[in-house]
Coordinates of C-alpha atoms in Angstrom, one line a residue:
M1 CA -4.4 20.4 -14.5
R2 CA -7.5 18.6 -15.8
P3 CA -10.6 19.6 -13.9
D4 CA -11.5 16.0 -13.0
D5 CA -7.9 14.7 -12.3
D6 CA -6.8 14.4 -8.7
P7 CA -9.9 16.4 -7.6
P8 CA -9.0 19.1 -5.1
S9 CA -9.3 17.9 -1.5
P10 CA -10.7 19.8 1.4
P11 CA -8.1 21.6 3.5
A12 CA -5.9 19.1 5.2
G13 CA -6.7 20.5 8.6
P14 CA -4.4 22.2 11.1
E15 CA -0.7 21.9 10.5
P16 CA 0.8 19.0 12.4
T17 CA 2.3 19.7 15.8
R18 CA 5.1 18.1 17.6
R19 CA 4.4 16.2 20.8
R20 CA 5.2 18.3 23.9
F21 CA 4.4 15.6 26.5
I22 CA 2.9 12.2 26.5
G23 CA 2.2 10.5 29.8
A24 CA 4.2 8.5 32.3
A25 CA 6.0 6.3 29.7
A26 CA 7.3 9.3 27.7
A27 CA 8.3 11.1 30.9
A28 CA 10.5 8.3 31.9
A29 CA 11.9 8.0 28.3
G30 CA 12.8 11.6 28.4
G31 CA 14.8 11.3 31.5
L32 CA 12.8 12.8 31.6
L33 CA -20.1 -16.4 -13.6
V34 CA -19.7 -13.8 -15.3
G35 CA -19.9 -11.5 -12.5
C36 CA -19.7 -12.6 -8.9
V37 CA -22.4 -15.0 -7.6
D38 CA -21.9 -15.7 -3.9
D39 CA -23.2 -19.1 -2.9
G40 CA -21.9 -18.5 0.7
A41 CA -19.8 -21.6 0.7
P42 CA -16.2 -21.4 1.9
I43 CA -13.7 -22.4 -0.7
A44 CA -11.5 -25.4 -0.6
D45 CA -8.0 -24.2 -1.3
P46 CA -6.8 -26.0 -4.4
D47 CA -3.3 -24.9 -3.6
A48 CA -3.3 -26.4 -0.1
R49 CA -0.7 -29.0 -0.8
L50 CA 1.7 -26.5 -2.4
R51 CA 3.3 -25.3 0.9
M52 CA 6.6 -23.5 0.7
T53 CA 9.0 -21.9 3.2
D54 CA 9.7 -18.2 3.1
G55 CA 13.0 -19.1 1.5
D56 CA 11.2 -20.7 -1.5
R57 CA 9.1 -17.6 -2.3
P58 CA 10.4 -15.7 -5.3
D59 CA 9.4 -12.4 -3.7
R60 CA 11.3 -12.8 -0.5
A61 CA 15.0 -11.8 -0.1
V62 CA 17.3 -13.9 2.1
D63 CA 20.0 -12.1 4.1
P64 CA 23.2 -13.4 2.4
D65 CA 25.4 -12.2 5.4
P66 CA 23.7 -13.2 8.6
E67 CA 25.0 -11.3 11.6
P68 CA 27.8 -13.3 13.3
D69 CA 27.7 -14.5 16.8
A70 CA 28.9 -12.0 19.4
A71 CA 32.7 -11.9 19.7
P72 CA 34.1 -13.7 22.7
D73 CA 35.0 -11.8 25.8
A74 CA 38.5 -10.3 25.9
A75 CA 41.2 -12.3 27.7
P76 CA 42.0 -11.1 31.2
E77 CA 45.1 -8.9 31.6
I78 CA 48.1 -10.9 33.0
E79 CA 50.2 -9.3 35.7
P80 CA 54.0 -9.6 35.6
E81 CA 55.7 -11.9 38.0
P82 CA 57.1 -10.0 41.0
D83 CA 60.7 -11.4 40.8
A84 CA 61.1 -10.7 37.1
A85 CA 63.5 -8.0 36.3
P86 CA 62.2 -5.3 34.0
D87 CA 63.7 -5.0 30.6
P88 CA 66.2 -2.1 30.5
E89 CA 65.1 0.6 28.1
P90 CA 68.1 2.5 26.6
D91 CA 68.0 6.3 26.3
A92 CA 69.1 6.0 22.7
A93 CA 69.7 3.3 20.2
P94 CA 73.4 2.3 20.0
D95 CA 75.5 3.0 17.0
P96 CA 76.0 -0.3 15.3
D97 CA 79.4 0.7 13.8
A98 CA 80.9 1.9 17.1
A99 CA 83.4 -0.5 18.9
P100 CA 82.2 -1.5 22.4
D101 CA 84.0 -0.1 25.4
P102 CA 84.6 -3.0 27.8
D103 CA 85.4 -0.6 30.8
A104 CA 82.3 1.5 30.3
A105 CA 79.7 1.1 33.0
P106 CA 76.2 0.7 31.7
D107 CA 73.9 3.6 32.0
P108 CA 71.5 3.1 34.9
E109 CA 67.8 3.0 33.8
P110 CA 65.8 5.7 35.4
D111 CA 63.0 4.7 37.6
A112 CA 60.4 6.4 35.4
A113 CA 60.4 8.4 32.2
P114 CA 60.4 12.1 32.7
D115 CA 57.1 13.8 32.5
A116 CA 56.3 15.6 29.3
A117 CA 56.9 19.3 29.3
P118 CA 53.8 21.2 30.3
D119 CA 52.0 23.1 27.6
P120 CA 52.6 26.8 28.3
D121 CA 49.3 27.8 26.8
P122 CA 46.8 25.0 27.6
E123 CA 43.5 25.4 25.7
P124 CA 40.6 25.6 28.1
D125 CA 37.7 23.1 27.8
A126 CA 34.9 24.5 25.7
A127 CA 32.1 25.9 27.8
P128 CA 28.7 24.3 27.2
D129 CA 26.2 26.3 25.2
P130 CA 23.4 27.1 27.6
D131 CA 21.1 27.8 24.7
A132 CA 21.8 24.5 22.9
A133 CA 18.8 22.1 22.8
P134 CA 19.5 18.7 24.4
E135 CA 19.6 15.6 22.3
P136 CA 16.0 14.3 22.2
P137 CA 15.7 10.9 23.8
P138 CA 14.5 7.9 21.7
F139 CA 10.8 7.3 21.9
D140 CA 9.2 4.5 19.8
P141 CA 5.4 4.5 20.1
E142 CA 5.3 0.8 19.3
V143 CA 7.4 0.1 22.4
E144 CA 6.4 2.9 24.8
L145 CA 2.6 2.7 24.4
A146 CA 0.5 -0.3 24.8
E147 CA -1.8 -1.3 21.9
Q148 CA -5.5 -1.1 22.9
G149 CA -8.3 -3.3 21.7
R150 CA -10.6 -0.4 20.7
F151 CA -9.4 -0.4 17.1
P152 CA -11.2 -3.5 15.9
L153 CA -10.5 -3.0 12.1
G154 CA -6.9 -1.9 12.4
V155 CA -5.5 1.0 10.5
A156 CA -5.3 1.9 6.8
V157 CA -3.9 4.6 4.5
G158 CA -5.0 5.5 0.9
D159 CA -5.2 8.0 -2.0
V160 CA -1.5 8.8 -1.3
L161 CA 0.0 11.9 -3.0
P162 CA 3.6 13.1 -2.8
E163 CA 2.8 15.4 0.2
Q164 CA -0.6 14.1 1.5
A165 CA -2.3 10.9 2.5
I166 CA -5.6 9.8 4.0
L167 CA -5.0 7.9 7.3
W168 CA -7.9 5.8 8.6
T169 CA -9.1 3.8 11.6
R170 CA -12.3 2.9 13.4
H171 CA -12.3 3.5 17.2
T172 CA -14.9 2.2 19.6
G173 CA -13.8 4.1 22.7
D174 CA -14.6 7.5 24.1
A175 CA -11.2 9.1 24.6
P176 CA -10.0 11.9 22.3
L177 CA -7.7 10.7 19.5
A178 CA -4.7 12.1 17.6
L179 CA -2.7 10.8 14.7
W180 CA 1.0 10.3 15.1
L181 CA 3.2 10.1 12.0
W182 CA 7.0 9.7 11.7
P183 CA 9.6 8.8 9.0
A184 CA 10.2 5.0 9.0
A185 CA 13.9 5.3 8.3
A186 CA 14.8 7.3 11.5
A187 CA 14.9 6.1 15.0
P188 CA 11.7 7.7 16.4
T189 CA 12.0 10.5 18.9
L190 CA 9.5 13.0 20.2
D191 CA 10.6 15.7 17.9
L192 CA 10.2 13.5 14.8
I193 CA 6.6 12.6 15.6
A194 CA 4.1 14.9 13.9
E195 CA 0.7 15.0 15.6
H196 CA -2.5 15.6 13.6
P197 CA -5.9 16.2 15.1
A198 CA -8.2 13.1 14.6
R199 CA -11.9 13.6 14.7
R200 CA -14.2 10.6 15.2
A201 CA -17.3 10.6 13.0
A202 CA -20.5 8.6 13.4
G203 CA -19.8 4.9 13.8
G204 CA -16.3 5.6 15.2
F205 CA -14.8 6.1 11.7
V206 CA -11.7 8.4 11.5
H207 CA -10.3 9.9 8.3
V208 CA -7.3 12.3 8.5
D209 CA -6.0 14.0 5.4
A210 CA -2.4 14.4 6.7
G211 CA -0.1 16.9 4.9
G212 CA 3.5 17.8 5.2
L213 CA 4.9 14.5 3.7
R214 CA 8.0 14.3 1.6
P215 CA 7.8 12.5 -1.8
A216 CA 8.9 8.9 -1.9
T217 CA 9.5 8.8 1.8
R218 CA 8.3 5.8 3.9
Y219 CA 6.4 6.6 7.0
R220 CA 4.9 4.8 10.0
F221 CA 1.8 5.9 11.9
T222 CA -0.6 5.1 14.6
F223 CA -3.6 6.7 16.3
V224 CA -3.2 7.4 20.0
E225 CA -5.8 7.9 22.8
L226 CA -5.4 11.1 24.9
D227 CA -6.3 11.8 28.5
A228 CA -7.8 15.1 29.7
A229 CA -4.4 16.7 29.7
G230 CA -3.6 15.8 26.2
R231 CA -1.2 13.0 27.1
A232 CA -1.1 9.8 25.1
T233 CA -2.2 6.8 27.2
G234 CA -2.5 4.1 24.5
R235 CA -2.4 3.5 20.8
G236 CA -3.9 1.5 17.9
P237 CA -1.9 -0.8 15.6
I238 CA 1.1 0.6 13.7
G239 CA 0.8 1.2 10.0
A240 CA 3.3 1.9 7.2
F241 CA 3.2 3.4 3.7
R242 CA 5.3 5.2 1.1
A243 CA 4.4 8.7 0.0
A244 CA 3.9 9.0 -3.8
I245 CA 7.0 9.8 -5.8
A246 CA 7.6 13.4 -6.9
P247 CA 5.7 14.6 -10.0
D248 CA 8.7 14.5 -12.3
S249 CA 10.1 11.2 -10.9
L250 CA 10.7 8.1 -13.0
D251 CA 11.3 5.8 -10.1
T252 CA 10.2 2.2 -10.4
V253 CA 6.8 1.6 -8.8
V254 CA 5.6 -1.8 -7.4
F255 CA 2.0 -2.4 -6.6
G256 CA -0.4 -5.3 -5.8
A257 CA -4.0 -5.9 -6.8
C258 CA -6.8 -8.3 -5.9
A259 CA -10.6 -8.6 -6.0
C260 CA -13.5 -10.8 -4.8
T261 CA -13.0 -11.7 -1.1
S262 CA -16.3 -13.3 -0.1
N263 CA -17.2 -13.2 3.5
G264 CA -16.4 -16.3 5.5
N265 CA -13.5 -17.5 3.3
A266 CA -9.9 -17.6 4.2
F267 CA -7.9 -14.7 2.8
D268 CA -4.4 -16.2 2.8
T269 CA -3.8 -14.2 -0.4
L270 CA -4.1 -10.9 1.5
R271 CA -2.1 -12.2 4.5
D272 CA 0.8 -13.1 2.2
A273 CA 0.6 -9.7 0.4
G274 CA 0.5 -8.0 3.8
D275 CA 3.8 -9.7 4.8
R276 CA 5.6 -8.1 1.8
A277 CA 7.8 -5.0 2.3
D278 CA 8.1 -4.1 -1.5
L279 CA 4.6 -2.9 -2.3
D280 CA 4.2 0.9 -2.8
L281 CA 0.4 0.5 -3.0
F282 CA -2.3 -2.1 -3.3
V283 CA -5.4 -1.8 -5.5
L284 CA -8.7 -3.2 -4.3
L285 CA -10.6 -4.0 -7.6
G286 CA -14.1 -4.5 -6.0
D287 CA -16.2 -7.0 -4.1
T288 CA -14.1 -6.3 -1.1
T289 CA -17.1 -7.4 1.0
Y290 CA -20.3 -9.3 0.0
A291 CA -23.1 -7.3 1.5
D292 CA -25.9 -8.8 -0.6
G293 CA -29.4 -8.4 1.0
S294 CA -28.3 -5.5 3.4
A295 CA -31.0 -2.8 3.7
D296 CA -29.7 -0.3 6.2
R297 CA -26.5 1.3 7.4
A298 CA -26.0 -1.0 10.3
A299 CA -26.3 -4.1 8.1
Y300 CA -23.7 -2.8 5.6
R301 CA -21.3 -1.9 8.4
R302 CA -21.6 -5.4 9.8
K303 CA -20.7 -6.9 6.4
W304 CA -17.7 -4.6 6.0
A305 CA -16.5 -5.5 9.6
E306 CA -16.8 -9.2 8.9
N307 CA -14.0 -8.9 6.4
L308 CA -11.9 -6.0 7.7
E309 CA -11.6 -7.4 11.2
T310 CA -9.8 -10.5 9.9
E311 CA -6.1 -10.8 10.5
A312 CA -5.5 -10.9 6.7
Y313 CA -7.2 -7.6 6.0
R314 CA -5.7 -5.9 9.0
R315 CA -2.2 -7.0 8.0
L316 CA -2.6 -5.9 4.4
R317 CA -4.2 -2.6 5.1
A318 CA -1.5 -1.7 7.7
S319 CA 1.4 -2.6 5.4
T320 CA 0.9 -0.2 2.4
S321 CA -1.4 2.4 0.9
L322 CA -4.6 1.5 -1.0
L323 CA -6.5 2.5 -4.0
A324 CA -10.1 1.2 -4.2
T325 CA -13.2 0.9 -6.3
W326 CA -16.4 -1.1 -5.9
D327 CA -18.1 -3.8 -7.9
D328 CA -21.6 -5.1 -7.3
H329 CA -21.5 -6.9 -4.0
E330 CA -20.6 -3.8 -2.0
V331 CA -24.3 -2.9 -2.8
D332 CA -26.1 -6.1 -4.0
N333 CA -25.5 -8.8 -6.5
N334 CA -25.7 -7.4 -10.1
W335 CA -27.7 -4.4 -8.9
D336 CA -29.2 -2.2 -11.6
P337 CA -28.6 1.6 -10.9
E338 CA -31.8 2.4 -12.9
Q339 CA -34.0 0.2 -10.7
F340 CA -32.3 -0.2 -7.3
D341 CA -33.8 1.4 -4.2
G342 CA -32.2 4.9 -3.7
A343 CA -32.2 4.8 0.1
V344 CA -30.5 1.4 0.2
R345 CA -28.0 2.6 -2.3
G346 CA -27.3 5.6 -0.1
H347 CA -26.5 3.3 2.9
A348 CA -24.2 1.1 0.7
T349 CA -22.4 4.2 -0.6
A350 CA -21.9 5.6 2.8
A351 CA -20.6 2.3 4.2
F352 CA -18.1 2.1 1.3
F353 CA -16.6 5.5 2.0
E354 CA -16.7 4.9 5.8
N355 CA -14.6 1.8 5.6
L356 CA -12.0 2.9 3.1
P357 CA -9.2 5.5 3.3
L358 CA -10.4 7.5 0.4
R359 CA -10.3 11.3 -0.4
R360 CA -13.8 12.6 -1.3
D361 CA -14.4 15.3 -3.8
P362 CA -16.3 18.1 -1.9
M363 CA -18.1 19.0 -5.1
A364 CA -19.1 15.3 -5.8
P365 CA -18.6 13.5 -2.5
D366 CA -20.1 10.2 -3.7
R367 CA -18.1 10.0 -6.9
I368 CA -15.8 7.0 -7.0
W369 CA -13.8 7.6 -10.3
K370 CA -10.6 9.5 -10.0
S371 CA -6.9 9.5 -11.1
I372 CA -3.9 9.2 -8.8
R373 CA -0.4 9.9 -10.2
W374 CA 2.9 8.4 -9.1
G375 CA 5.3 10.7 -10.8
R376 CA 5.9 10.2 -14.5
T377 CA 6.0 6.5 -13.9
A378 CA 2.3 5.8 -13.6
E379 CA -1.2 7.3 -13.5
F380 CA -3.9 5.2 -12.0
F381 CA -7.4 5.7 -13.5
V382 CA -9.8 4.3 -10.9
L383 CA -13.2 3.7 -12.6
D384 CA -16.8 3.2 -11.3
S385 CA -17.9 0.4 -13.6
R386 CA -21.1 -0.3 -11.7
G387 CA -22.8 2.8 -10.2
E388 CA -23.3 4.9 -13.4
R389 CA -24.5 2.2 -15.9
R390 CA -27.8 2.6 -17.7
P391 CA -28.8 -0.9 -18.8
S392 CA -31.7 0.5 -20.8
T393 CA -29.2 2.1 -23.2
R394 CA -26.8 -0.8 -23.6
L395 CA -27.7 -1.9 -27.2
G396 CA -28.1 1.5 -28.6
P397 CA -25.7 4.0 -30.2
D398 CA -25.5 6.0 -27.0
A399 CA -24.8 3.1 -24.7
E400 CA -23.7 4.1 -21.2
Y401 CA -21.6 1.7 -19.3
L402 CA -19.8 4.7 -17.9
S403 CA -21.6 7.9 -17.6
P404 CA -20.8 10.4 -20.4
A405 CA -19.0 12.6 -17.8
Q406 CA -16.8 9.6 -16.7
F407 CA -16.2 8.4 -20.2
D408 CA -15.1 11.8 -21.5
W409 CA -12.9 12.3 -18.4
L410 CA -11.2 8.9 -19.1
I411 CA -10.5 9.5 -22.8
A412 CA -9.1 13.0 -22.1
G413 CA -7.1 11.7 -19.1
L414 CA -5.5 8.9 -21.1
R415 CA -4.8 11.2 -24.0
D416 CA -3.2 14.0 -21.9
S417 CA -1.3 11.8 -19.3
E418 CA 2.4 12.2 -19.3
A419 CA 2.9 8.9 -17.4
V420 CA 4.7 6.1 -19.1
F421 CA 2.1 3.6 -17.7
K422 CA -1.6 4.4 -17.7
I423 CA -3.2 1.9 -15.5
V424 CA -7.0 1.6 -15.9
C425 CA -8.5 0.0 -12.8
S426 CA -11.9 -1.4 -13.7
S427 CA -13.8 -3.7 -11.4
V428 CA -15.2 -5.5 -14.5
P429 CA -13.1 -6.8 -17.4
A430 CA -13.3 -4.9 -20.7
G431 CA -12.0 -7.6 -23.0
D432 CA -13.7 -10.3 -25.1
F433 CA -14.4 -13.3 -22.9
P434 CA -16.4 -16.4 -24.1
Y435 CA -19.2 -15.7 -21.6
P436 CA -22.8 -14.7 -22.1
L437 CA -23.2 -10.9 -22.6
G438 CA -25.3 -9.1 -20.0
A439 CA -26.1 -5.7 -18.6
D440 CA -23.2 -5.9 -16.1
R441 CA -20.4 -6.4 -18.6
W442 CA -18.4 -3.9 -20.7
A443 CA -19.1 -6.1 -23.7
G444 CA -22.8 -5.7 -23.2
Y445 CA -22.5 -2.0 -24.2
P446 CA -20.7 -2.5 -27.5
A447 CA -21.0 1.1 -28.8
Q448 CA -19.3 2.7 -25.8
R449 CA -16.7 -0.1 -25.5
D450 CA -15.8 0.2 -29.2
A451 CA -15.5 4.0 -28.9
L452 CA -13.1 3.5 -26.0
M453 CA -10.8 1.1 -27.9
Q454 CA -10.9 3.2 -31.1
A455 CA -9.9 6.3 -29.2
I456 CA -6.9 4.5 -27.7
E457 CA -6.0 3.1 -31.2
L458 CA -6.6 6.2 -33.3
D459 CA -5.0 8.7 -30.9
G460 CA -2.0 6.4 -30.6
I461 CA -2.1 6.4 -26.8
E462 CA 0.8 4.3 -25.5
G463 CA 1.2 2.6 -22.2
V464 CA -2.4 1.8 -21.5
V465 CA -2.9 -1.3 -19.3
F466 CA -6.3 -2.6 -18.0
I467 CA -6.5 -4.5 -14.7
A468 CA -9.8 -5.9 -13.4
G469 CA -11.4 -8.5 -11.2
D470 CA -15.1 -9.8 -10.9
F471 CA -14.8 -13.0 -13.0
H472 CA -13.3 -15.2 -10.2
H473 CA -10.3 -16.2 -12.1
A474 CA -7.0 -14.6 -13.2
S475 CA -5.8 -14.2 -16.7
A476 CA -3.2 -12.5 -18.9
G477 CA -4.1 -11.3 -22.4
R478 CA -5.3 -8.4 -24.5
L479 CA -8.7 -6.7 -24.9
T480 CA -9.3 -8.2 -28.4
A481 CA -7.8 -10.7 -30.7
A482 CA -7.6 -8.3 -33.7
G483 CA -8.2 -4.7 -34.5
P484 CA -8.6 -1.9 -31.9
G485 CA -7.8 -3.2 -28.5
S486 CA -5.5 -6.0 -29.7
R487 CA -2.4 -4.2 -28.5
V488 CA -3.9 -3.2 -25.1
P489 CA -3.0 -5.7 -22.3
E490 CA -5.6 -6.7 -19.8
F491 CA -4.8 -8.6 -16.6
L492 CA -7.4 -10.1 -14.3
C493 CA -6.4 -10.3 -10.6
G494 CA -7.8 -12.6 -7.9
P495 CA -10.1 -13.9 -6.7
G496 CA -8.7 -13.3 -3.2
G497 CA -11.1 -15.6 -1.5
Q498 CA -13.9 -17.1 -3.7
L499 CA -14.9 -20.2 -5.6
P500 CA -13.2 -20.4 -9.0
N501 CA -15.0 -19.8 -12.2
P502 CA -14.4 -22.8 -14.4
G503 CA -14.7 -20.7 -17.5
Y504 CA -11.0 -19.9 -17.2
L505 CA -10.4 -23.4 -18.8
L506 CA -11.7 -22.0 -22.1
L507 CA -9.3 -19.1 -22.3
P508 CA -6.0 -20.7 -23.4
G509 CA -7.5 -21.8 -26.6
L510 CA -8.4 -18.2 -27.7
P511 CA -5.8 -16.1 -29.5
Q512 CA -5.9 -13.0 -27.2
F513 CA -5.2 -15.0 -24.0
D514 CA -1.8 -16.3 -22.8
W515 CA -2.7 -17.8 -19.5
A516 CA -5.4 -18.3 -16.9
T517 CA -6.0 -19.9 -13.5
G518 CA -8.9 -20.5 -11.0
I519 CA -6.5 -20.6 -8.0
N520 CA -7.0 -17.8 -5.5
N521 CA -4.3 -15.3 -5.9
Y522 CA -3.1 -11.7 -5.9
T523 CA -1.0 -10.0 -8.5
V524 CA 2.2 -8.0 -8.2
F525 CA 3.1 -5.4 -10.9
T526 CA 6.5 -3.9 -11.3
L527 CA 6.6 -0.8 -13.5
D528 CA 10.0 0.1 -15.0
P529 CA 9.5 3.5 -16.7
R530 CA 13.0 3.9 -18.0
G531 CA 12.9 0.4 -19.7
R532 CA 9.2 1.0 -20.5
Q533 CA 8.5 -2.5 -19.2
L534 CA 5.8 -4.0 -17.0
H535 CA 6.3 -7.2 -15.1
A536 CA 3.3 -9.1 -13.7
A537 CA 3.4 -12.0 -11.2
W538 CA 0.5 -13.9 -9.9
I539 CA 1.1 -15.3 -6.4
S540 CA -0.9 -18.1 -4.7
P541 CA -2.2 -18.0 -1.2
L542 CA 0.9 -19.9 0.0
G543 CA 3.3 -17.6 -1.7
R544 CA 4.0 -19.7 -4.8
L545 CA 4.6 -18.0 -8.1
L546 CA 1.8 -19.1 -10.4
H547 CA 2.7 -17.2 -13.6
E548 CA 4.6 -14.2 -14.7
A549 CA 4.3 -12.0 -17.8
V550 CA 6.4 -9.2 -19.3
V551 CA 5.0 -6.4 -21.4
D552 CA 6.9 -3.7 -23.3
V553 CA 4.9 -0.4 -23.7

C-alpha cells in the first residue's frame, strides 16, 4: 500500500449494535474567466425552452410491463336447485364390450362415499421449538418515524470504501443522536438495522465513520433522535448509497460530476442528478459555495448553508456518495496561498470539512488530496489544485502548482495503480486553453505541468483521464494538440449554476477540442473496465442530453 493512498482513517468507533427498542411506534410494529468570477447575478437558463418529460430523458428507464389492474372478484358460488336429481356416480366404469342385462336392476347409489380408512400410525404435529426466535416484524424507519425539521442541510455520505463510509448530517436540536443503517434491497426489520453512535460536534455537525459494510451493496440510512431511555422518537431525511466494489472487482462504475454552483442561482442540474438511481458516486469539483469576502467561521458556515439547504443539494447529497475537492471560492476569489490571511484560511478550511462527508487523515487533517479506489475498475485521484500553489515559483524550473509532496504522490500513484481507469479530479483544467495565463492555472506553471505530462507519456501510463471545472463551461478534448498530453482526455464538467464563459465558442476551432457548451450541466461517466471504454454524457438542467463522447483506454 502506498503511504499516501487511502490514508488510514481513525478507528471507526464502536461496532454497530442492533436496535433493542425504539419507542411507541416500534412497540406497536412489534406486536409488539479563466477562473470563476462571481458577479452575484442569477443566471438566465439558456435551456429553459427545452423542456422534456421523464420519458424523453435518455437516462431514464420506462417500465415496459406496467402492473395490470387488479383481477376482478371471483364469481359467487351457485347453489344447485333443490328439485334437481343428483347425477348417479357408478361404483366402477362399465365394460364397453359386455352385453347389457335388461333384467338387471341398477345398483343403488350410496348416500355418501365411504370414509377413507384411518391411518393406523398418524404422524403427530411437530411441536413448536420453544427456543426458536420469532420472525422479526417489518419496521421501516421512513414510515414508522416522523421526519423532524432539525436537519436543515439534509444528509450526505462520502469517501466510500468497500467496508466503510462517512455518514454526515447537521443537527440543530439537543436530543442525542444515533445513525441507523440497513441494506436497501431487504424489507427493513429491527434486526437488519445497524445502529452506530453519532456525536454532534461544534455547530451541530455530525460525521460517523461507519464500518461493517459489504462491498457493492446498496444501503439506506438516517439519523434518529433518542429520548432519555434510548428510544428513537424522530428522524432526519433518508439517504442512500452504494458501498465501493471489492478490491479485485471489475464491475462497471457510473459516476457524476459538476462544479461551480454560485449562491442564489437555481441548481436544476443537481436536482436532476439527484433524481437518478444509477450513480455510484458524484464528484464535486470545486466552487461548491461562493464564500468570497467571509472573514470568520460563522460567515463561512452561512455561505455553505445557503447552498446546502436548497432542495437540489439536499436531493443530490441524499441520493449517492460524494467525493469532493475545493477550488478558490470556498476561500476567496483567486486567493493566493502565499499571501492570504492564515486565520481566515483556517476558518475556510474548517468550514469545508464541516460541511462535507470527508475522511480526514489524522496525521494531516487539513490535507485535501487523496485517492479512493473502486476495485480494479477505477482509482480516483482527488487533487488540491488551489491550497498548495506557490505563485512566486510559477515561471521557474521548480514551479509548484502542486506541492512537491502532492506532485510526487500523484506520479507514483498513477504509475503504480492497478485500476483500468485513473481519474484525476482537478478543480482547475490542466489542458491548453486559449485564455490568458495566470497564477491560478496549471498552464501558468509550465515546468511542473510539462513534467506531469512527460511522466504519463514516458512511463506509458494507460487509462489516465482528467476531469475538471472552474472555467464555467463544459468541453471534451485532450490536454494538448500534439506531443505529451495529446493522448490524455480531459473533460470539463458544469457549471452547475453560473453564468457561462463565452470563451467556449473558441474551442471547436482548436485541434485538441471536440465539443464545448456554456449551458449549465452535469456530466455522467460510465466506466466499462472489461471493454476498456469510457462513455461521457453531458446533461442539461432539464434532463436533455447535450453531448456524449466515447474514449477507449
